Coordinates of C-alpha atoms in Angstrom, one line a residue:
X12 CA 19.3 -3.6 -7.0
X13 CA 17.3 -5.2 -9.4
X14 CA 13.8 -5.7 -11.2
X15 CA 12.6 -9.1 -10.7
X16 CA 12.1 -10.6 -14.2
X17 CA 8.4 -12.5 -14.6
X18 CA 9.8 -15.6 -15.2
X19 CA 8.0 -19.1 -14.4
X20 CA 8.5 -20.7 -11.4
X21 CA 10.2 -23.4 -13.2
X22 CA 12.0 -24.4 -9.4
X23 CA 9.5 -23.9 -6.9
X24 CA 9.6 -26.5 -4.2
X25 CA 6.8 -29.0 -4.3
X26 CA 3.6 -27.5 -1.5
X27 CA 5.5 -24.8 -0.9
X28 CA 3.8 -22.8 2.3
X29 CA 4.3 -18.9 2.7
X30 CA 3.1 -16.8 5.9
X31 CA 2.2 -13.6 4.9
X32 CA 1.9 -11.1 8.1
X33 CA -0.3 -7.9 7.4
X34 CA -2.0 -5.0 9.1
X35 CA -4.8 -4.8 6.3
X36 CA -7.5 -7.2 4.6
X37 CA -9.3 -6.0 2.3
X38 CA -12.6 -5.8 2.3
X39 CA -12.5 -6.2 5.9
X40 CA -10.1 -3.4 6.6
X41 CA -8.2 -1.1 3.5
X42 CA -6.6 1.7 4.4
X43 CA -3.9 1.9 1.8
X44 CA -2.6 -0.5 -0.9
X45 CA -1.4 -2.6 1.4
X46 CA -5.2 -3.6 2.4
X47 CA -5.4 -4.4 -2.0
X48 CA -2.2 -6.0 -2.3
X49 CA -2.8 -8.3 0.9
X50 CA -6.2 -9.4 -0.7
X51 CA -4.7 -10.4 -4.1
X52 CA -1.2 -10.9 -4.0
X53 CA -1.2 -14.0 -2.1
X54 CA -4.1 -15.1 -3.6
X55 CA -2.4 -14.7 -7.0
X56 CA 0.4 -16.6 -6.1
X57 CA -1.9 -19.6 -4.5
X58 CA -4.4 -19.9 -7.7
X59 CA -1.6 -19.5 -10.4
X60 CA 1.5 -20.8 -8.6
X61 CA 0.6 -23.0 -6.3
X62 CA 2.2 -21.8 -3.2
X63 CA -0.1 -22.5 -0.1
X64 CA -0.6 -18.8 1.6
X65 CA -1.4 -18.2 5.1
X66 CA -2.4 -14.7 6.1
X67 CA -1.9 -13.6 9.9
X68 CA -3.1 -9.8 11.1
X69 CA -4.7 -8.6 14.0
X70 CA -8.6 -8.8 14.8
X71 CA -10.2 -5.2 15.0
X72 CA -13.0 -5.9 16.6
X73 CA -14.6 -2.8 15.7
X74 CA -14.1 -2.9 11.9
X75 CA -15.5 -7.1 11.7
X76 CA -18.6 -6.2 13.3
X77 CA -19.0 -3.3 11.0
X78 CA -18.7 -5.7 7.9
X79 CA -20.8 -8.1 9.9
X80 CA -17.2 -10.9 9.7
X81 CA -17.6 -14.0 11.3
X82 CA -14.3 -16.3 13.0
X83 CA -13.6 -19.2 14.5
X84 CA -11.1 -19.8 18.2
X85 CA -8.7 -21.9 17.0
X86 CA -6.2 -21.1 20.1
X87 CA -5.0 -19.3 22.9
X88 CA -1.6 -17.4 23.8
X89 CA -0.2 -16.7 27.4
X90 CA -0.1 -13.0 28.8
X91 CA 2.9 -11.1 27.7
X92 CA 3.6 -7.6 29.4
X93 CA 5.1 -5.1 26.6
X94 CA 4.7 -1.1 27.1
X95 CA 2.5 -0.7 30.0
X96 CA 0.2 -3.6 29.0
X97 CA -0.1 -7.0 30.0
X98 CA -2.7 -9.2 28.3
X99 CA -2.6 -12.6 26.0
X100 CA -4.5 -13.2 23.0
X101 CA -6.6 -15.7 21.1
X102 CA -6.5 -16.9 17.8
X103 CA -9.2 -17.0 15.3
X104 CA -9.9 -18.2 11.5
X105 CA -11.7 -16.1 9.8
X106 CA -15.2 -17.5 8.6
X107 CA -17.0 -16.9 4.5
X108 CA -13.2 -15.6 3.3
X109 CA -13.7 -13.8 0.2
X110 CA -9.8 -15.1 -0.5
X111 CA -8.7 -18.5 -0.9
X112 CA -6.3 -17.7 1.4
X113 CA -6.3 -19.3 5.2
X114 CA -6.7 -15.9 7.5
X115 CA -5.7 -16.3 11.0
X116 CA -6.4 -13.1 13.3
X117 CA -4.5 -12.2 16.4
X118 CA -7.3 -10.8 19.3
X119 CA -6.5 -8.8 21.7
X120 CA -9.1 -5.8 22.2
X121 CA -6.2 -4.0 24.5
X122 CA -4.7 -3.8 21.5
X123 CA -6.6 -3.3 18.3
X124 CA -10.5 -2.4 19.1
X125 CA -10.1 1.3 18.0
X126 CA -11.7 3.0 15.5
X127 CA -8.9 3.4 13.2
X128 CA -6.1 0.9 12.6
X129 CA -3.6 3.2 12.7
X130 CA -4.4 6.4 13.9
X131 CA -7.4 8.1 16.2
X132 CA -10.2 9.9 14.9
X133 CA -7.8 13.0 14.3
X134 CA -6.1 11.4 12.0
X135 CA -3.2 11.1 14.5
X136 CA -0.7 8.0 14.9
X137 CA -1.7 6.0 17.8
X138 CA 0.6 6.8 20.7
X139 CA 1.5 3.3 21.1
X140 CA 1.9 2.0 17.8
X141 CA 5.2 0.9 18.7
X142 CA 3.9 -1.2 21.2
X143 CA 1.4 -3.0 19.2
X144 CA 3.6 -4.0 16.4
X145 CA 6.1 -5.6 18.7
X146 CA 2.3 -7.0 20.6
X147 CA 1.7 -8.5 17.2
X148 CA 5.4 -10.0 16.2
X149 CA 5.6 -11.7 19.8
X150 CA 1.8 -13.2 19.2
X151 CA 3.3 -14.3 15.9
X152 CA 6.5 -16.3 17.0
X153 CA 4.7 -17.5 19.7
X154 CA 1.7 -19.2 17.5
X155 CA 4.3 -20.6 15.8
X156 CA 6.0 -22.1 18.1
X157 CA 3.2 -23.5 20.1
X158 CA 1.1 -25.1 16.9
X159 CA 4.3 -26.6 15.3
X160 CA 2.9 -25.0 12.0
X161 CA 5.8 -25.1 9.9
X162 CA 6.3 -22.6 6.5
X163 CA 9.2 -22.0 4.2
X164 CA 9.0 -18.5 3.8
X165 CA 7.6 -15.7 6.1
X166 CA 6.6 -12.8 3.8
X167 CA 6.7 -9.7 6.8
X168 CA 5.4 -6.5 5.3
X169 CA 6.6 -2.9 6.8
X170 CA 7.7 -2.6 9.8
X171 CA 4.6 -3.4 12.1
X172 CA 6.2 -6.8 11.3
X173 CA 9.7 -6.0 12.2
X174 CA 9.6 -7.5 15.7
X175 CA 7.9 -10.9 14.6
X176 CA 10.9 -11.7 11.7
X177 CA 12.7 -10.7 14.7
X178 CA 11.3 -13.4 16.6
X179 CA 11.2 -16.3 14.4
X180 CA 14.4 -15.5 13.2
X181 CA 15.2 -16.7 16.7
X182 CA 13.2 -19.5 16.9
X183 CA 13.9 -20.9 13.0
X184 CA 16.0 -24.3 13.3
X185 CA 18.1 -24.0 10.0
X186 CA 17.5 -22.2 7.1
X187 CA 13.6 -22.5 7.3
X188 CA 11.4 -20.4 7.0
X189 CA 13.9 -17.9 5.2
X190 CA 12.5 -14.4 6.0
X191 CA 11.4 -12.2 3.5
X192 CA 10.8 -7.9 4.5
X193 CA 8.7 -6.3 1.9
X194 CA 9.1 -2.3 2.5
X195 CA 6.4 -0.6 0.9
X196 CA 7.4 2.4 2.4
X197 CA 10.6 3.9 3.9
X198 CA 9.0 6.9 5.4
X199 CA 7.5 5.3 7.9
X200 CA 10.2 3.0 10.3
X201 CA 8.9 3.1 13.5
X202 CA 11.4 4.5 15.4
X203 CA 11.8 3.5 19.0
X204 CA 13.4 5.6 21.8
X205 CA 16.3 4.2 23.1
X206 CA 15.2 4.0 26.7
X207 CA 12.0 2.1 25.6
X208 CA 13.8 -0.7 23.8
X209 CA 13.5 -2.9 26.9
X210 CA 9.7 -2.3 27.1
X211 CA 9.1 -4.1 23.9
X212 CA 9.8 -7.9 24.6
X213 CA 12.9 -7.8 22.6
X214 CA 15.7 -10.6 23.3
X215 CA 18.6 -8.8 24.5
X216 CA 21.0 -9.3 21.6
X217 CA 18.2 -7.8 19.1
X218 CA 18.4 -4.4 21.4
X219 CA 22.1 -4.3 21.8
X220 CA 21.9 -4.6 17.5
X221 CA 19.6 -1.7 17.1
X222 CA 21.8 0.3 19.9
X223 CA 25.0 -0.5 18.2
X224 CA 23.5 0.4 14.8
X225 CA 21.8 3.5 15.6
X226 CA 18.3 5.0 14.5
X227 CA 16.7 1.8 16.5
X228 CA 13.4 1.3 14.6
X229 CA 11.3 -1.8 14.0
X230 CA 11.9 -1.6 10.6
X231 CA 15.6 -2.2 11.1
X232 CA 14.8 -4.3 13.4
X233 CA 13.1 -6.8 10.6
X234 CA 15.5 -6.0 8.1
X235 CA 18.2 -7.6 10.6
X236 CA 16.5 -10.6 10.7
X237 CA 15.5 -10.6 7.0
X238 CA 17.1 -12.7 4.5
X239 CA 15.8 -10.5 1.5
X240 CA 14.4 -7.1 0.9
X241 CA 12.0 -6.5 -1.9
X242 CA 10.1 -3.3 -2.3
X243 CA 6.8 -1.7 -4.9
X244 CA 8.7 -0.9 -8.3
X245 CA 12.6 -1.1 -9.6
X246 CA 12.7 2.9 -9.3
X247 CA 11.5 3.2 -5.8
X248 CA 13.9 0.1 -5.0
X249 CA 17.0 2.4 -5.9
X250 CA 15.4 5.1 -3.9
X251 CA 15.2 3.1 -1.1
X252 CA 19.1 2.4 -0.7
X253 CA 19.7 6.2 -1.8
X254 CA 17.7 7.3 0.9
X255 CA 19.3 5.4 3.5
X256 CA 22.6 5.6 2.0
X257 CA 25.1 5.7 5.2
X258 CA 22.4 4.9 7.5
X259 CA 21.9 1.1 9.1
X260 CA 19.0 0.5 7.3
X261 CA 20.7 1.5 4.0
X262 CA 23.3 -0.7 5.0
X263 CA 21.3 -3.4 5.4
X264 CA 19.2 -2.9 2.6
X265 CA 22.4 -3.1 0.4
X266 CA 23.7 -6.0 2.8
X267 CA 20.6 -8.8 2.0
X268 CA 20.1 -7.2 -1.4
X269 CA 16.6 -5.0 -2.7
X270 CA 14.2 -6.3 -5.5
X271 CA 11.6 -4.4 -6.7
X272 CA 8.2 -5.5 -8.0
X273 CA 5.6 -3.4 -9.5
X274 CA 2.0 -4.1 -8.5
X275 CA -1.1 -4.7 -9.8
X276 CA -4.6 -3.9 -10.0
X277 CA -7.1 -6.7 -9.1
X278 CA -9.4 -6.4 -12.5
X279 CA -12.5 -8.1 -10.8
X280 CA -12.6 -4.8 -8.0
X281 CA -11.5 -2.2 -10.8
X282 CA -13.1 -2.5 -14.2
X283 CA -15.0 -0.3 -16.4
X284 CA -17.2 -2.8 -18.1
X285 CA -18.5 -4.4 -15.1
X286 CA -22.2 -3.4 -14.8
X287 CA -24.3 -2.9 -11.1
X288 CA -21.8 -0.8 -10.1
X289 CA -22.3 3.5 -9.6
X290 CA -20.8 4.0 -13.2
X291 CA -22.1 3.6 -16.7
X292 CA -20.2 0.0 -17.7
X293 CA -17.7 1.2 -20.7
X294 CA -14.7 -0.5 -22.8
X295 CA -12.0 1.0 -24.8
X296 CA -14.4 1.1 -28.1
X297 CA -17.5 3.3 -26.1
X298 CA -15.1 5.5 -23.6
X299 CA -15.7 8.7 -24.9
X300 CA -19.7 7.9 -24.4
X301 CA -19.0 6.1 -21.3
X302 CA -16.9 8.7 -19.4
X303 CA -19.2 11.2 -20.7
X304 CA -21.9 9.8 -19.2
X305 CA -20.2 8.8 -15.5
X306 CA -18.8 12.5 -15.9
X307 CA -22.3 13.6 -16.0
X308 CA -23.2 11.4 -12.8
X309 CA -20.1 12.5 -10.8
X310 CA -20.7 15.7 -11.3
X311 CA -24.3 15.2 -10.2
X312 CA -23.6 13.5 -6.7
X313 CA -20.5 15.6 -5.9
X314 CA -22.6 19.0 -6.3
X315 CA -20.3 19.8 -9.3
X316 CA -21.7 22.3 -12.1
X317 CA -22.9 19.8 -14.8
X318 CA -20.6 21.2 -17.7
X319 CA -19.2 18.2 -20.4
X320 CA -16.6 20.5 -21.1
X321 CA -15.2 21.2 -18.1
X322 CA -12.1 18.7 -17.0
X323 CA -12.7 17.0 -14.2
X324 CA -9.9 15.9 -11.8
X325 CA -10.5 13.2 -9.6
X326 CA -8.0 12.0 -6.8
X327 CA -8.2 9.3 -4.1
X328 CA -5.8 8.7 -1.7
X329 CA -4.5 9.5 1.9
X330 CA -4.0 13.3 2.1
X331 CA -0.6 13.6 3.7
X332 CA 2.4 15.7 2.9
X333 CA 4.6 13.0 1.3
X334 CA 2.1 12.9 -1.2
X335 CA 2.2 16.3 -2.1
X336 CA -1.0 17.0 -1.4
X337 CA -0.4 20.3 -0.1
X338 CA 0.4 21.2 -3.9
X339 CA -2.7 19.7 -4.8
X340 CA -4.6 22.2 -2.6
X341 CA -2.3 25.1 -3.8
X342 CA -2.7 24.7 -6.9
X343 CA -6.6 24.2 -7.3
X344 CA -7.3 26.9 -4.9
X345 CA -6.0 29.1 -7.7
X346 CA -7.3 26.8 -10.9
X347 CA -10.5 25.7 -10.0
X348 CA -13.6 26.8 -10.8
X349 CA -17.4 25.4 -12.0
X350 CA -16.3 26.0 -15.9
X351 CA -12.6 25.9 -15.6
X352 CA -11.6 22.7 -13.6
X353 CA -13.4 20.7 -11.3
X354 CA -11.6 18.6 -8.7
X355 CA -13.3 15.6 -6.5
X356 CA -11.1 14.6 -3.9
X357 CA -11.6 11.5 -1.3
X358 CA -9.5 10.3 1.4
X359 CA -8.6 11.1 5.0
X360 CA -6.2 13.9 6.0
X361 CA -4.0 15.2 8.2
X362 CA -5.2 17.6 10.3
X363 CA -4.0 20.8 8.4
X364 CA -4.9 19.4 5.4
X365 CA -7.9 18.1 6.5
X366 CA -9.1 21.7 7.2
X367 CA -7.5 22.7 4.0
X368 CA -9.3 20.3 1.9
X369 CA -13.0 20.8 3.8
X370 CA -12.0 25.0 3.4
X371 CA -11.1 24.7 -0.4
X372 CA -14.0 22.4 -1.2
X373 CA -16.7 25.3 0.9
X374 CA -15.1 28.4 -0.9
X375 CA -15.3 26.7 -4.8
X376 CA -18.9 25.1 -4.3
X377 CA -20.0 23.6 -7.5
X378 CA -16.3 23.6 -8.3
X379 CA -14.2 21.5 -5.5
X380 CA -15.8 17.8 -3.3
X381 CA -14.2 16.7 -0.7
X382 CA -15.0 13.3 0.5
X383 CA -13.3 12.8 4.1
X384 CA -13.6 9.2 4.1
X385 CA -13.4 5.7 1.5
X386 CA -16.3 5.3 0.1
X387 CA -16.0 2.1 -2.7
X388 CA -19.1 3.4 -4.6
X389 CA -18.1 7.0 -5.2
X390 CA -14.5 5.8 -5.7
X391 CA -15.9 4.1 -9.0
X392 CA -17.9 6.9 -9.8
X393 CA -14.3 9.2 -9.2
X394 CA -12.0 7.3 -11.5
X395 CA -14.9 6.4 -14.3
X396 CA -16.2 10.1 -14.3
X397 CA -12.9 11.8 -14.4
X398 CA -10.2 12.8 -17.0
X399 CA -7.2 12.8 -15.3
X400 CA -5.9 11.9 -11.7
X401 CA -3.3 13.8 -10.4
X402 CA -0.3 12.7 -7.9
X403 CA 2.2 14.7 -7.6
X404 CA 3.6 12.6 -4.9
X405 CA 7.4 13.1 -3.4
X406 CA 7.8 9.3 -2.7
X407 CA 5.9 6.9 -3.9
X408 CA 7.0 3.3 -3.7
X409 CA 4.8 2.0 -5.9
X410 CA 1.5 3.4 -6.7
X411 CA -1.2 2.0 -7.5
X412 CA -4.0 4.8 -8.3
X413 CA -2.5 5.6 -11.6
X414 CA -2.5 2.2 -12.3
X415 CA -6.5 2.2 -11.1
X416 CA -6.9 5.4 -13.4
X417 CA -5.4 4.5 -16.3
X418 CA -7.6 1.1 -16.5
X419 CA -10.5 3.4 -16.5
X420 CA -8.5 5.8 -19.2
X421 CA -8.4 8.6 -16.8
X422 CA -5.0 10.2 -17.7
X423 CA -2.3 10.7 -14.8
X424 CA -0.1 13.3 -13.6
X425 CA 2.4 12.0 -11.5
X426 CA 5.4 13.3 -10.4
X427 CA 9.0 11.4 -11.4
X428 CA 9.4 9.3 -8.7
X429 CA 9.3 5.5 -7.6
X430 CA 6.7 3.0 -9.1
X431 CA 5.2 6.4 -11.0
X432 CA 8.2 6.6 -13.2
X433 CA 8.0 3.0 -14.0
X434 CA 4.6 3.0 -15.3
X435 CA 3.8 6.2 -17.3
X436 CA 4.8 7.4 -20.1
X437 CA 4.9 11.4 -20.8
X438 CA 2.9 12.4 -24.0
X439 CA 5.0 15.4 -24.2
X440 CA 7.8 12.7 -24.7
X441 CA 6.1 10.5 -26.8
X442 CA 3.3 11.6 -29.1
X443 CA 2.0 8.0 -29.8
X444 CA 3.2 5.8 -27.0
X445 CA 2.7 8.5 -24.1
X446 CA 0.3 7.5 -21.2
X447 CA -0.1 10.6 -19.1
X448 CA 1.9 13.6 -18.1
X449 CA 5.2 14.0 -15.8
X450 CA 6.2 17.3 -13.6
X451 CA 9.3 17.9 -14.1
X452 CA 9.6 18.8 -10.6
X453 CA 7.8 18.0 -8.0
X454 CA 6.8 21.7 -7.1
X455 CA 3.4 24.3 -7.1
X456 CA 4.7 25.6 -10.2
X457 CA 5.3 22.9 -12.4
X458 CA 2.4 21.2 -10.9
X459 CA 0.2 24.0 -11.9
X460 CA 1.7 24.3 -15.3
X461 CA 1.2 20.8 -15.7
X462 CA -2.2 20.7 -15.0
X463 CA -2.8 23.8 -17.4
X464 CA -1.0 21.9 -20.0
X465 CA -3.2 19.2 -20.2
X466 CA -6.2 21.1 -19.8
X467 CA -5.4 22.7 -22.8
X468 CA -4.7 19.3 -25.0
X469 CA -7.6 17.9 -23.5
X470 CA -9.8 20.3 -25.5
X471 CA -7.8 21.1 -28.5
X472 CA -6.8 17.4 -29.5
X473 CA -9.9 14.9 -28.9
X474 CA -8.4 12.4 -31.2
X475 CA -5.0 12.5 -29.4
X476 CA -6.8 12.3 -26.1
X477 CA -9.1 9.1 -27.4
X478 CA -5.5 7.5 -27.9
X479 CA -4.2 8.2 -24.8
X480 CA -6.9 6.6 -23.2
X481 CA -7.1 3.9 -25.3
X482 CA -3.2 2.9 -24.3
X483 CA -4.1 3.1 -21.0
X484 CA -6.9 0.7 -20.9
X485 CA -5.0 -1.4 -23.0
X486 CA -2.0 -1.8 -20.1
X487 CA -2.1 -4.7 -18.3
X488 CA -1.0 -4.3 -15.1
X489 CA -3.1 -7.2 -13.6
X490 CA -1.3 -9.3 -10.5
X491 CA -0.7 -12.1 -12.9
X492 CA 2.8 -10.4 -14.1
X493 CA 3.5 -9.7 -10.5
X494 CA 2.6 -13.4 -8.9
X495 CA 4.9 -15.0 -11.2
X496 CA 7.8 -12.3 -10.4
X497 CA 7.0 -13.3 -6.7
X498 CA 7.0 -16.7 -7.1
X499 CA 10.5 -16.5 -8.8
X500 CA 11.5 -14.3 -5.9
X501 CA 10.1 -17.1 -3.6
X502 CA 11.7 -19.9 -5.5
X503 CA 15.6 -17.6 -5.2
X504 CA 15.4 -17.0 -1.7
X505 CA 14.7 -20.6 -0.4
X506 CA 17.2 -22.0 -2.8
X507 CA 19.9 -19.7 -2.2
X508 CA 22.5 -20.5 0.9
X509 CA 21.7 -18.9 4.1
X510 CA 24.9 -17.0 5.1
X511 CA 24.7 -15.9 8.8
X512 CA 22.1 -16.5 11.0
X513 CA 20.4 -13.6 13.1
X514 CA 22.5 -12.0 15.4
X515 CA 26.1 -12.7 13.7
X516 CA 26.0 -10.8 10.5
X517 CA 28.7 -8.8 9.7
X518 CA 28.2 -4.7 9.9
X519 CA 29.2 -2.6 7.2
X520 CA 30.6 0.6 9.2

């Protein structure tokens, strides 16, 4: 386990070529950070590094109309039957990029013309998501093979890209490309039954692997194949192996080795000083005007009370239960209230929270907002116009909304976990370094104890608080720091030896 150093890429191999295989795009499709990471990671690494990037994802038919996204056929693949559905695909460019980066999408309207990319309009997982990750790793290998495009690394991320590192692992004459898994998140593997191994277009020695192992999952399934693991923040990498101590994936994990990287926030997308925006522009020297004022307007469009005094707590995310948002709705039901604390949430739930969220937000009008969907303007208007975000998440690889936050000197309260405890700093700890708050544990108690905390030093030490948000604006946690620690990462795994091919690693029992 270890935290990639930012070090220059003092060995990178001349017009070196990485395909990077994602789910998300943003701002054609963002569900999560992997949607942000996707659109500047690579990018990063292209304009500062000079490592040619390829993007491959599937085409959602539904979501590149909405953004009115053009594309280019550039090819076709044969029919492949996998589940209960046998269709082929074709291949398009996509047309007026907003990245540098080449982005080649994967159509098949079978597959991926839904509404959501991931789950129905319930918020529930699509029954075959299973299915269309191994859909989208056979479409993968098979472009590959049949346009001789040739890369040195494949950079696979989660496990919706397990079956295609599965693939070209199989196809790969030599050591190239070496094969690189970025987990973002180890609560999501998905698993696969047993009996519907065969159903997914697997080669046989890949199934008799993941029924030797145990826990078959697609995520295992990449990790298998994987040369390297590398994951959102050193902490979370620890976490990783912890959690899956004794397990196969944990195994493996240990087996091909786990970096982790902490990532950044794209500047041009998350600034207080631009201007045009919903928010009043600010910088560290006007904040206190500045998040007066876009306090002032949030309150406004959310159908807050317009108090200055009153903290405002502003969150954005998913709404799910591993990040504690269940606390989050515990603990404002009893806090909140129009000259107490405000709270502007925004962000789709699961069902039960969902109803939690949309009951807590009716029963403290002009107290609680609820926002059920991603909305880019109000999300501006949410981390400019608030004075803290709070995440008091039970895994979190990475995290990137305190990062968001703390640019706009909106103090966090995170709990002590993953890519959280790497980048804040509890003021309780340190007076003059501090950058935001820490639960002890990640329960209702401390959460609302917390919270009542900083309420208090928000109004009883202004010039403590004008600090604290001047060290967070003052972080940098651009992508430039993490671009050059994955370029290094690049430049160690296509220099080091390749041990065992796919299929003939050793097990650790």
């Amino acid at each position: 386990m270890e935290s990639t150093p930012f070090q220059t890429d003092r060995h990178l191999p001349s017009r070196m070529r990485v395909l990077y295989l994602t789910q998300e795009y943003a701002p054609l499709i963002a569900e999560g950070g992997l949607g942000l990471t996707s659109r500047a990671l690579p990018a990063a690494i292209q304009n500062r590094h000079g490592v040619e990037h390829v993007l491959v994802m599937p085409y959602y038919a539904r979501h590149m109309a909405a953004r009115g996204a053009r594309s280019t056929q550039i090819g076709e693949l044969p029919a492949v039957t996998i589940g209960n559905r046998t269709c082929g695909a074709t291949l398009h460019r996509l047309v007026d990029n907003p990245g540098p980066c080449d982005v080649v999408l994967v159509r098949a309207d079978e597959w991926y013309d839904r509404d959501g990319v991931y789950r129905d309009e319930h918020y529930v997982e699509h029954a075959d998501a299973v299915e269309r990750a191994a859909f989208f790793g056979w479409c993968v290998a098979t472009w590959l093979r049949q346009s001789g495009e040739k890369f040195d690394i494949v950079h696979a991320n989660d496990w919706q890209s397990g079956a295609a590192l599965a693939h070209v692992s199989r196809g790969r004459s030599g050591a190239e490309p070496r094969l690189l898994m970025n987990v973002h998140s180890g609560a999501y593997c998905g698993e696969v039954r047993p009996a519907d191994l065969l159903r997914l277009g697997l080669h046989p020695s890949d199934i008799l692997d993941l029924v030797r192992d145990g826990e078959p999952s697609l995520l295992l399934l990449g990790l298998l194949a994987a040369d390297a693991a590398v994951t959102c923040s050193p902490t979370y990498a620890q976490e990783l192996v912890s959690a899956f101590a004794g397990r196969p994936i944990g195994r493996r994990l240990k087996e091909i080795g786990t970096t982790g990287i902490i990532l950044g926030v794209d500047p041009e997308v998350w600034s207080p000083t631009a201007v045009g925006r919903s928010t009043e522009p600010y910088d560290t020297t006007t904040a206190v005007a500045g998040k007066s004022a876009n306090k002032r307007q949030l309150q406004q469009r959310c159908g807050l009370t317009e108090d200055p005094r009153v903290p405002v707590f502003g969150v954005c995310t998913r709404l799910v239960g591993v990040k504690g948002s269940d606390l989050l709705a515990e603990v404002f039901r009893n806090l909140a209230g129009p000259h107490t604390a405000q709270l502007v949430v925004m962000g789709p739930a699961e069902g039960p929270l969902r109803t939690e969220f949309i009951d807590l937000a009716r029963d403290k009008r002009g107290a609680v907002h609820y926002a059920t969907e991603f909305d880019q303007e109000l999300a501006w208007l949410i981390y400019a116009g608030s004075d803290f975000t709070v995440m008091p998440s039970r895994v979190e690889p990475g995290g990137l909304n305190q990062l968001i936050a703390m640019a706009y000197g909106t103090i966090p309260i995170v709990s002590g976990v993953g890519g959280l405890m790497d980048t804040v700093t509890d003021i309780r700890d340190d007076a003059s370094g501090g950058t935001g708050f820490m639960l002890a544990e990640c329960t209702a108690e401390d959460l609302a104890q917390t919270v009542a905390h900083a309420v208090s030093w928000l109004t009883r030490s202004p010039e403590e608080v004008e600090a604290a948000r001047a060290r967070c604006m003052a972080s940098d946690w651009s992508w430039a720091s993490t671009a050059a620690a994955f370029a290094q990462l690049y430049s160690d795994l296509v220099t080091a030896p390749l041990h065992r091919p796919h299929g003939t690693q050793s097990r650790q029992r």
